[in-house]
Short mmCIF file of C-alpha atoms in Angstrom, two decimals:
data_model
loop_
_atom_site.label_atom_id
_atom_site.label_comp_id
_atom_site.label_asym_id
_atom_site.label_seq_id
_atom_site.Cartn_x
_atom_site.Cartn_y
_atom_site.Cartn_z
CA MET I 1 -74.72 -2.29 -38.89
CA ALA I 2 -73.36 1.21 -38.33
CA PHE I 3 -70.58 1.80 -35.85
CA ASP I 4 -72.05 2.63 -32.45
CA PHE I 5 -70.54 4.92 -29.84
CA ASP I 6 -68.96 2.04 -27.88
CA LEU I 7 -67.07 0.84 -30.93
CA ILE I 8 -65.99 4.37 -31.88
CA LEU I 9 -64.48 4.86 -28.41
CA PHE I 10 -62.85 1.43 -28.60
CA LEU I 11 -61.18 2.34 -31.89
CA ALA I 12 -60.31 5.87 -30.77
CA LEU I 13 -58.47 4.62 -27.68
CA GLY I 14 -57.30 1.23 -28.91
CA ILE I 15 -55.69 2.08 -32.24
CA PRO I 16 -53.49 5.00 -31.03
CA GLY I 17 -52.32 2.91 -28.07
CA PHE I 18 -51.59 -0.01 -30.36
CA LEU I 19 -49.61 2.17 -32.78
CA LEU I 20 -47.69 3.83 -29.94
CA GLU I 21 -46.69 0.46 -28.52
CA LEU I 22 -45.67 -0.72 -31.97
CA PHE I 23 -43.56 2.42 -32.45
CA LYS I 24 -41.86 2.02 -29.07
CA GLN I 25 -40.96 -1.60 -29.67
CA PHE I 26 -39.58 -1.12 -33.15
CA SER I 27 -37.73 2.01 -31.98
CA LYS I 28 -36.09 -0.20 -29.37
CA ILE I 29 -35.04 -2.63 -32.08
CA SER I 30 -33.71 0.07 -34.43
CA SER I 31 -31.81 1.81 -31.61
CA GLY I 32 -29.45 -1.15 -31.38
CA LYS I 33 -29.71 -1.32 -27.59
CA THR I 34 -30.44 -5.04 -27.63
CA ASP I 35 -27.26 -6.99 -26.92
CA PRO I 36 -26.37 -8.81 -30.15
CA HIS I 37 -24.35 -11.38 -28.19
CA SER I 38 -27.30 -12.52 -26.07
CA LYS I 39 -29.42 -15.09 -27.84
CA SER I 40 -33.20 -14.72 -27.86
CA LYS I 41 -34.99 -17.58 -26.11
CA ASP I 42 -38.60 -16.47 -26.45
CA HIS I 43 -39.56 -19.32 -28.84
CA GLY I 44 -41.20 -16.85 -31.22
CA THR I 45 -43.63 -15.53 -28.60
CA PHE I 46 -42.77 -11.89 -29.40
CA HIS I 47 -44.35 -12.16 -32.85
CA PHE I 48 -47.07 -14.51 -31.61
CA ILE I 49 -48.17 -11.99 -28.97
CA TRP I 50 -48.65 -9.31 -31.62
CA LEU I 51 -50.55 -11.75 -33.83
CA ILE I 52 -52.85 -12.78 -30.97
CA VAL I 53 -53.53 -9.18 -29.90
CA ILE I 54 -54.33 -8.07 -33.45
CA CYS I 55 -56.60 -11.08 -34.05
CA SER I 56 -58.31 -10.60 -30.68
CA MET I 57 -59.07 -6.95 -31.38
CA GLY I 58 -60.32 -7.82 -34.86
CA ALA I 59 -62.54 -10.60 -33.52
CA SER I 60 -63.97 -8.30 -30.86
CA ILE I 61 -64.88 -5.69 -33.47
CA HIS I 62 -66.44 -8.46 -35.57
CA PHE I 63 -68.59 -9.62 -32.63
CA VAL I 64 -69.89 -6.11 -32.05
CA ARG I 65 -70.60 -5.32 -35.69
CA LEU I 66 -72.57 -8.54 -36.16
CA GLU I 67 -74.29 -8.10 -32.77
CA TYR I 68 -72.98 -11.38 -31.38
CA GLY I 69 -73.12 -11.67 -27.60
CA LEU I 70 -74.87 -9.65 -24.95
CA LYS I 71 -74.10 -6.10 -24.00
CA ILE I 72 -72.28 -5.62 -20.70
CA PHE I 73 -74.02 -2.32 -19.91
CA SER I 74 -77.44 -1.82 -21.47
CA GLY I 75 -78.48 1.58 -20.21
CA THR I 76 -76.99 4.95 -21.11
CA PHE I 77 -76.67 5.85 -17.43
CA SER I 78 -74.69 2.73 -16.53
CA ARG I 79 -72.44 3.20 -19.54
CA CYS I 80 -71.70 6.86 -18.80
CA ILE I 81 -71.48 6.65 -15.00
CA VAL I 82 -69.95 3.18 -14.57
CA ALA I 83 -68.49 1.75 -17.77
CA PHE I 84 -66.64 4.75 -19.21
CA PRO I 85 -64.89 5.86 -15.98
CA ILE I 86 -63.81 2.29 -15.18
CA SER I 87 -62.61 1.73 -18.74
CA PHE I 88 -60.64 4.97 -18.92
CA THR I 89 -59.11 4.35 -15.49
CA LEU I 90 -58.00 0.84 -16.44
CA ILE I 91 -56.57 1.98 -19.78
CA MET I 92 -54.66 4.96 -18.40
CA THR I 93 -53.43 3.09 -15.31
CA GLY I 94 -52.37 0.14 -17.44
CA HIS I 95 -50.36 2.37 -19.76
CA LEU I 96 -48.76 4.06 -16.74
CA ILE I 97 -47.81 0.78 -15.04
CA ARG I 98 -46.28 -0.61 -18.23
CA ARG I 99 -44.35 2.58 -18.89
CA GLN I 100 -42.98 2.71 -15.36
CA ALA I 101 -42.13 -1.00 -15.38
CA ILE I 102 -40.14 -0.55 -18.59
CA GLN I 103 -38.40 2.53 -17.18
CA GLN I 104 -37.48 0.59 -14.03
CA LEU I 105 -35.83 -2.09 -16.17
CA GLY I 106 -33.96 0.63 -18.02
CA GLU I 107 -31.41 -0.59 -20.54
CA TRP I 108 -32.21 -4.20 -19.64
CA PHE I 109 -35.69 -4.06 -21.14
CA THR I 110 -35.98 -6.18 -24.29
CA MET I 111 -38.89 -7.33 -26.42
CA THR I 112 -37.57 -10.87 -26.67
CA VAL I 113 -36.51 -13.24 -23.88
CA ARG I 114 -32.79 -12.73 -23.40
CA VAL I 115 -30.53 -12.17 -20.39
CA ASN I 116 -27.19 -10.36 -20.40
CA ASP I 117 -24.36 -11.59 -18.16
CA LYS I 118 -24.05 -8.10 -16.65
CA GLN I 119 -27.79 -7.74 -16.07
CA PRO I 120 -28.93 -7.31 -12.46
CA LEU I 121 -32.19 -8.71 -11.12
CA ILE I 122 -34.51 -5.72 -10.71
CA GLN I 123 -36.43 -6.04 -7.42
CA SER I 124 -37.54 -2.47 -6.81
CA GLY I 125 -40.48 -0.34 -7.91
CA TRP I 126 -43.30 -2.37 -9.42
CA TYR I 127 -41.01 -5.42 -9.35
CA ALA I 128 -41.21 -5.36 -5.56
CA LYS I 129 -44.96 -5.98 -5.84
CA MET I 130 -45.23 -8.37 -8.84
CA ARG I 131 -42.74 -10.10 -11.08
CA HIS I 132 -44.21 -9.13 -14.47
CA PRO I 133 -45.79 -5.67 -14.10
CA SER I 134 -45.43 -4.73 -17.78
CA TYR I 135 -47.79 -7.58 -18.71
CA THR I 136 -50.16 -6.50 -15.95
CA GLY I 137 -50.28 -3.07 -17.56
CA VAL I 138 -51.09 -4.51 -20.98
CA LEU I 139 -53.85 -6.72 -19.58
CA MET I 140 -55.38 -3.76 -17.73
CA VAL I 141 -55.50 -1.85 -21.01
CA LEU I 142 -57.12 -4.81 -22.77
CA ILE I 143 -59.72 -5.23 -20.02
CA GLY I 144 -60.49 -1.51 -20.22
CA LEU I 145 -60.92 -1.74 -23.99
CA GLY I 146 -63.03 -4.87 -23.57
CA LEU I 147 -65.39 -3.05 -21.21
CA LEU I 148 -65.45 -0.08 -23.55
CA ILE I 149 -66.58 -2.22 -26.47
CA ASN I 150 -69.57 -3.17 -24.27
CA ASN I 151 -69.95 -6.77 -25.43
CA TRP I 152 -69.31 -9.92 -23.38
CA LEU I 153 -67.94 -11.90 -26.32
CA GLY I 154 -65.81 -8.93 -27.30
CA LEU I 155 -64.47 -8.66 -23.74
CA PHE I 156 -63.59 -12.35 -23.58
CA GLY I 157 -62.15 -12.25 -27.08
CA ILE I 158 -59.83 -9.34 -26.38
CA VAL I 159 -58.69 -10.51 -22.92
CA ILE I 160 -58.51 -14.31 -22.75
CA PRO I 161 -56.29 -15.17 -25.77
CA PRO I 162 -53.63 -12.53 -24.89
CA THR I 163 -53.73 -13.65 -21.25
CA LEU I 164 -52.99 -17.23 -22.27
CA ILE I 165 -50.05 -16.25 -24.48
CA PHE I 166 -48.73 -13.94 -21.74
CA LEU I 167 -48.84 -16.81 -19.24
CA TYR I 168 -46.87 -18.96 -21.66
CA ARG I 169 -44.39 -16.11 -22.20
CA ILE I 170 -44.04 -15.72 -18.42
CA TYR I 171 -43.30 -19.44 -18.11
CA ILE I 172 -40.50 -19.10 -20.69
CA GLU I 173 -39.12 -15.93 -19.08
CA GLU I 174 -39.07 -17.38 -15.59
CA LYS I 175 -37.38 -20.55 -16.78
CA GLU I 176 -34.60 -18.45 -18.31
CA LEU I 177 -34.34 -16.21 -15.25
CA ARG I 178 -34.08 -19.21 -12.91
CA GLU I 179 -31.30 -20.66 -15.04
CA HIS I 180 -29.43 -17.35 -15.14
CA PHE I 181 -29.85 -16.04 -11.58
CA GLY I 182 -30.20 -19.38 -9.76
CA THR I 183 -30.91 -19.08 -6.04
CA THR I 184 -31.19 -15.29 -6.31
CA TYR I 185 -34.28 -15.62 -8.47
CA ALA I 186 -35.68 -18.41 -6.31
CA GLU I 187 -35.39 -16.11 -3.29
CA TYR I 188 -37.02 -13.31 -5.29
CA THR I 189 -40.02 -15.52 -6.14
CA GLN I 190 -40.41 -16.29 -2.44
CA LYS I 191 -40.20 -12.60 -1.59
CA VAL I 192 -42.54 -11.56 -4.43
CA PRO I 193 -44.90 -14.51 -5.08
CA ALA I 194 -47.29 -12.55 -7.31
CA LYS I 195 -46.71 -12.77 -11.06
CA LEU I 196 -49.35 -10.32 -12.27
CA ILE I 197 -51.67 -9.29 -9.42
CA PRO I 198 -50.23 -8.43 -5.98
CA HIS I 199 -51.47 -10.77 -3.23
CA LEU I 200 -53.63 -12.73 -5.71
CA PHE I 201 -51.70 -14.19 -8.65
#
């Protein structure tokens, strides 16, 4: 089967975003800004997240190429007028939210789960609306790419596995944050109950 337009757009938007994220994360590592005295407690989820995302994108492409699953939008009109604008909006907004969330953490942003003794609990910006906005941004991008690939199995394949590993990562992060900040973090969770979606979850 030849690549169709949906898959071409998926690759055109997905691969550059993936490479940019990879570059940013490894630039963070090579910059030496991660505190060497703070021990990582992410239980290997940093590498597992990348593995899951890569496998999910590969599986989604496989589903489309072999014509597994039903198309989300069948007509050209619905794809051009509905699917593409929604997809682009989700992808761009997701990138923006993640970028701003990382900027709001500043020097305290790390790829692995670790807390520095001097680290404050950020409660402003996106962190005043949800506790893990950077993951929200990533999931918005994945949903946008899933809609762009225009295949239900592809959408589920690219969204559900990363969501599950993110939820596990959030569980690990919040356990560490509760241990480090104590009642301050407990009060923060009461003030900002949403983990990923304001007022919903």
